[in-house]
Amino acid sequence: MRLFNTLFVLLIGLPVLFFIAYDNGWLDEYVEDNWIPAEPLVKAELRATVPPEELDRRIQDALAKDDYADAELYAGVADYAAIPLSDETRAQMEEAGSTFNQLRRGGGSFFEGFVYGRGSDTVSFMGALTSDLTVVGDVRDIAGEGEKLVRGEDYSQLVLGLSVAGVAATAATVGTGGAALPARAGLSLLKIARKAGTLTASFAGELRRLVSEAVQFGKLRDTLRGARLDDLGATRRAVSDYADSVSFTRLTPVLEDMNSLQRQLGPAESVRVMRHVENTEDLTNVRRMSETVGPSTRGVIELTGKTSLRGFKTLVNFIRWLFGWAWAIVAGLATWIGGMGLRRGVRRLRRR
């Protein structure tokens, strides 16, 4: 009995007390968030709060809209949390993922993204990113938005500022042997998200302030006035000369988060998940979630409403996980005991 009481206190009592204190913020000064593994708690909440029927419905609705990316996202959540999908849904996913249907959906999208720097699907996002990484997209956008700036017309500070910073980052990437490439990719993804309409108003406002500080639009206007903006080569040369005055000091943390996000999720999904980012702190939280949850990050956010791993580290989810763990042990013991009984029964039959 003493052994049982000791095990109960060590394995259940103390962890429960710890989570109660953690939930109430009493341990914030002493406990780092990454000390508590989040993945089992995320999976426990998903299994407890997301019925298989909900995922079936979301996948089928996405396929009905020919939105394979969303269907794939929710199927990934089902696999991640071991939530069973119906045979019908699995069959529909297999058909939608066929080579023919993939080519049908992607036809022309890459060209649209490369030429116009915008789009709505994975292929067009990749086209837009490719054009930016080759500086074509940045120079195109500087010529378009810069002309409006010079004339005193309404223009997009974000698109123009991110494009100028992109040219500066490209020059820095060449000059540093690739060390500035993360900044280059982060700038392109933010610009694509702006054009795709996935930046929230609050995050766009915060980002606009950071870009304005980095680029200095008053000084940029003077530079562009002396450039032939109808000549992309001349535009590029003028902005390349201006690039040395662009400061990345305050933009760097945001760009690093974006680059890390795209490594975990891919460029297209990184653009889509920005709908759930209200400020730079949110971006950091979503980036950390992506490092644990992976490609299913947006699906987990949309199903649970949580953009931070801390939201899953609760006593309720710990208990859910604990019951699942205990049930696995009980099932294992039952299987072992049943096997022992079966072997004894076979021996007795043989003896008879």
XYZ file of C-alpha atoms in Angstrom:
352
model
C 0.000 0.000 0.000
C 2.857 2.365 0.812
C 4.385 1.682 -2.593
C 1.080 2.484 -4.284
C 0.719 5.750 -2.333
C 4.283 6.766 -3.188
C 3.772 6.050 -6.884
C 0.469 7.932 -6.880
C 2.089 11.024 -5.365
C 5.102 10.930 -7.702
C 3.301 10.095 -10.944
C -0.017 11.883 -10.483
C -0.205 14.100 -7.399
C 2.912 16.207 -7.973
C 2.319 16.726 -11.749
C -1.282 17.798 -11.064
C -0.136 20.311 -8.428
C 2.536 21.554 -10.832
C -0.015 22.181 -13.610
C -2.393 23.947 -11.222
C 0.430 26.316 -10.248
C 1.501 26.705 -13.901
C -2.079 27.454 -15.024
C -2.358 30.223 -12.459
C 0.946 31.810 -13.461
C 2.588 31.158 -10.091
C 5.623 29.564 -11.752
C 6.189 32.030 -14.591
C 9.415 33.335 -13.050
C 10.834 29.832 -12.614
C 9.557 27.677 -15.484
C 10.430 28.145 -19.157
C 7.619 27.260 -21.570
C 9.827 24.844 -23.475
C 10.352 22.765 -20.304
C 6.867 21.315 -20.733
C 6.459 19.188 -23.873
C 3.459 20.525 -25.764
C 2.888 17.886 -28.442
C 1.083 15.264 -26.304
C -1.136 17.992 -24.831
C -1.981 19.405 -28.282
C -2.931 15.934 -29.503
C -4.962 15.265 -26.350
C -7.039 18.409 -26.880
C -7.585 17.698 -30.565
C -8.795 14.152 -29.871
C -11.084 15.374 -27.092
C -12.598 18.406 -28.841
C -12.575 17.640 -32.579
C -14.922 14.798 -33.584
C -14.041 12.801 -36.722
C -17.270 14.040 -38.318
C -16.030 17.644 -38.078
C -12.842 16.825 -39.993
C -14.807 14.778 -42.551
C -17.118 17.752 -43.106
C -14.287 20.282 -43.450
C -12.381 18.094 -45.905
C -15.448 17.427 -48.045
C -16.411 21.129 -48.034
C -12.887 22.066 -49.157
C -12.936 19.483 -51.942
C -16.346 20.741 -53.072
C -14.715 24.197 -53.496
C -11.742 22.600 -55.282
C -9.544 23.801 -52.409
C -7.178 20.855 -52.169
C -4.759 22.743 -49.886
C -7.393 23.076 -47.149
C -8.548 19.485 -47.603
C -4.948 18.297 -47.285
C -4.498 20.494 -44.216
C -7.396 18.900 -42.302
C -6.408 15.411 -43.428
C -2.968 16.194 -41.992
C -4.532 17.201 -38.662
C -6.403 13.877 -38.603
C -3.162 11.961 -39.155
C -1.285 14.109 -36.639
C -3.791 13.498 -33.820
C -4.721 9.941 -34.894
C -8.351 10.951 -35.520
C -10.020 8.457 -37.902
C -11.540 9.674 -41.162
C -14.321 7.916 -43.034
C -13.483 5.645 -45.981
C -15.494 7.998 -48.213
C -13.350 10.986 -47.236
C -10.126 9.043 -47.754
C -11.307 7.973 -51.222
C -12.204 11.569 -52.156
C -8.780 12.777 -51.002
C -7.028 10.124 -53.067
C -8.971 11.107 -56.185
C -8.391 14.848 -55.649
C -4.661 14.233 -55.209
C -4.272 12.407 -58.518
C -1.675 13.713 -60.972
C -4.367 14.824 -63.425
C -6.235 16.898 -60.830
C -3.010 18.414 -59.492
C -2.022 19.555 -62.984
C -5.533 20.854 -63.671
C -5.495 23.019 -60.548
C -1.980 24.346 -61.151
C -2.314 25.200 -64.837
C -1.441 28.860 -65.384
C -1.159 29.654 -61.671
C 2.640 29.768 -61.581
C 2.686 32.220 -64.500
C 0.090 34.434 -62.786
C 2.114 34.505 -59.583
C 5.420 35.162 -61.338
C 4.129 37.987 -63.531
C 1.717 39.732 -61.152
C 3.120 38.705 -57.760
C -0.244 37.518 -56.480
C -2.432 34.437 -56.396
C -4.597 32.240 -54.236
C -3.150 28.751 -54.485
C 0.133 27.019 -53.714
C 1.443 27.130 -57.294
C 0.754 30.871 -57.756
C 2.383 31.641 -54.382
C 5.469 29.747 -55.550
C 5.487 31.756 -58.790
C 5.296 35.024 -56.851
C 8.086 33.926 -54.512
C 10.294 32.909 -57.440
C 9.878 36.286 -59.145
C 10.771 38.090 -55.915
C 13.835 35.971 -55.212
C 15.134 36.822 -58.694
C 14.500 40.570 -58.003
C 12.119 40.721 -60.968
C 9.105 41.067 -58.685
C 10.709 43.697 -56.468
C 11.733 45.936 -59.375
C 8.300 45.539 -60.974
C 6.584 46.629 -57.748
C 9.013 49.502 -57.122
C 8.313 50.849 -60.617
C 4.553 50.620 -60.108
C 4.255 51.924 -56.547
C 7.235 54.283 -56.853
C 5.574 56.095 -59.758
C 2.559 56.772 -57.518
C 4.821 57.992 -54.702
C 6.594 60.449 -56.999
C 3.288 61.782 -58.342
C 1.842 62.210 -54.856
C -0.858 59.576 -55.447
C -2.027 56.917 -53.019
C 0.429 54.026 -52.967
C 1.068 50.928 -50.868
C 3.781 51.705 -48.352
C 4.058 48.035 -47.483
C 4.501 46.778 -51.043
C 6.958 49.562 -51.946
C 8.890 49.370 -48.687
C 9.159 45.566 -48.719
C 10.278 45.671 -52.363
C 13.034 48.224 -51.665
C 14.145 46.204 -48.635
C 14.082 43.120 -50.871
C 16.531 44.664 -53.328
C 18.753 45.663 -50.397
C 18.570 42.139 -48.945
C 19.437 40.620 -52.329
C 22.547 42.794 -52.535
C 23.439 41.811 -48.975
C 22.890 38.120 -49.796
C 25.390 38.319 -52.651
C 27.829 40.357 -50.562
C 27.703 37.989 -47.568
C 27.735 34.707 -49.458
C 24.099 33.925 -48.673
C 23.984 34.977 -45.007
C 21.174 37.463 -45.717
C 18.991 34.923 -47.552
C 16.594 34.426 -44.575
C 15.775 38.147 -44.651
C 15.291 37.977 -48.423
C 12.763 35.094 -48.150
C 10.933 36.687 -45.212
C 10.422 39.962 -47.100
C 9.006 38.166 -50.130
C 6.562 36.125 -48.055
C 5.286 39.227 -46.258
C 4.737 41.029 -49.565
C 2.922 38.044 -51.055
C 0.731 37.850 -47.936
C -0.079 41.551 -48.313
C -1.142 41.072 -51.929
C -3.088 37.907 -51.102
C -5.005 39.760 -48.377
C -3.903 37.435 -45.580
C -2.263 40.125 -43.409
C -4.524 41.278 -40.584
C -5.054 45.037 -40.294
C -3.307 45.214 -36.921
C -0.227 43.280 -38.043
C -0.068 45.234 -41.319
C -0.090 48.475 -39.316
C 2.747 47.313 -37.068
C 4.733 46.049 -40.040
C 4.162 49.320 -41.917
C 5.773 51.260 -39.059
C 8.814 48.961 -39.064
C 9.191 49.191 -42.852
C 8.811 52.978 -42.819
C 11.627 53.231 -40.286
C 13.825 50.903 -42.338
C 13.268 52.488 -45.765
C 12.689 56.242 -45.046
C 10.109 57.076 -47.720
C 10.936 60.800 -47.869
C 14.511 60.055 -48.872
C 13.344 57.291 -51.208
C 11.017 59.727 -53.023
C 13.974 61.973 -53.844
C 15.887 58.999 -55.248
C 13.007 57.783 -57.394
C 12.347 61.271 -58.814
C 15.674 61.088 -60.558
C 15.125 57.590 -61.962
C 13.402 56.434 -65.146
C 10.723 54.272 -63.588
C 9.449 53.109 -66.987
C 12.810 51.382 -67.473
C 13.145 48.397 -65.122
C 16.920 48.288 -65.536
C 17.262 51.960 -64.573
C 14.878 51.440 -61.649
C 16.945 48.557 -60.370
C 20.205 50.518 -60.591
C 18.715 53.499 -58.746
C 17.321 51.391 -55.913
C 20.484 49.282 -55.694
C 22.452 52.479 -55.068
C 19.906 53.450 -52.408
C 20.027 50.015 -50.752
C 22.911 50.844 -48.420
C 20.684 53.256 -46.487
C 18.064 50.581 -45.655
C 18.246 49.508 -42.001
C 17.112 46.000 -41.059
C 17.693 46.374 -37.312
C 14.065 46.287 -36.163
C 12.785 44.217 -39.091
C 15.205 41.331 -38.565
C 13.273 39.460 -35.804
C 10.111 39.503 -37.939
C 11.983 38.292 -41.018
C 13.670 35.502 -39.056
C 10.288 34.339 -37.746
C 8.859 34.348 -41.288
C 11.796 32.396 -42.670
C 11.552 29.831 -39.879
C 7.806 29.566 -40.502
C 8.267 28.816 -44.200
C 10.859 26.133 -43.402
C 8.289 24.352 -41.238
C 5.133 24.960 -43.287
C 6.271 25.793 -46.802
C 5.813 29.187 -48.494
C 2.118 28.879 -49.405
C 0.972 27.715 -45.982
C 3.087 30.413 -44.326
C 1.155 33.023 -46.324
C -2.215 31.497 -45.352
C -1.474 31.214 -41.635
C -0.856 34.975 -41.444
C -4.657 35.418 -41.178
C -4.235 34.417 -37.531
C -1.374 36.813 -36.701
C -2.400 40.096 -35.062
C 1.053 41.368 -34.032
C 4.723 40.423 -33.946
C 4.272 38.515 -30.681
C 1.587 36.405 -32.350
C 3.982 35.708 -35.206
C 6.595 34.406 -32.768
C 3.981 32.224 -31.049
C 2.771 30.780 -34.360
C 6.367 30.142 -35.412
C 6.983 28.220 -32.176
C 3.785 26.243 -32.704
C 4.924 25.314 -36.212
C 8.141 23.868 -34.773
C 6.022 21.439 -32.716
C 2.940 20.847 -34.873
C 4.542 21.161 -38.325
C 2.412 21.474 -41.494
C -0.821 21.055 -39.492
C -0.295 24.361 -37.655
C -3.019 26.376 -39.398
C -5.491 23.520 -39.043
C -4.815 23.259 -35.305
C -5.266 27.028 -34.923
C -8.555 27.050 -36.837
C -9.942 24.033 -34.960
C -8.933 25.171 -31.466
C -8.694 28.967 -31.776
C -5.266 28.936 -30.103
C -2.165 30.586 -31.563
C 0.204 29.758 -28.694
C 1.460 26.427 -27.374
C 0.996 27.717 -23.845
C -2.761 27.590 -24.401
C -2.558 23.788 -24.630
C -0.434 23.361 -21.496
C -3.342 23.135 -19.079
C -4.323 20.782 -16.295
C -7.295 19.598 -18.359
C -5.095 18.531 -21.255
C -2.576 16.979 -18.877
C -5.351 14.859 -17.341
C -6.601 13.917 -20.820
C -3.108 12.843 -21.792
C -2.674 11.034 -18.456
C -5.847 9.014 -18.974
C -4.736 8.074 -22.459
C -1.354 7.012 -21.118
C -2.961 5.067 -18.239
C -5.410 3.418 -20.634
C -2.511 2.299 -22.835
C -0.812 0.739 -19.801
C -4.033 -0.978 -18.688
C -4.634 -2.286 -22.221
C -1.051 -3.539 -22.373
C -1.361 -5.305 -19.017
C -4.702 -6.814 -20.017
C -3.164 -8.111 -23.242
C -0.220 -9.549 -21.337
C -2.444 -11.202 -18.715
C -4.780 -12.494 -21.411
C -1.829 -13.943 -23.291
C -0.544 -15.646 -20.149
C -4.006 -17.122 -19.517
C -4.286 -18.331 -23.100
C -0.892 -20.043 -22.935
C -1.849 -21.771 -19.677
C -5.113 -22.916 -21.223
C -3.276 -24.367 -24.224
C -0.860 -26.217 -21.920
C -3.744 -27.728 -19.957
C -5.447 -28.906 -23.135
C -2.201 -30.505 -24.294
C -1.780 -32.310 -20.969
C -5.308 -33.690 -21.202
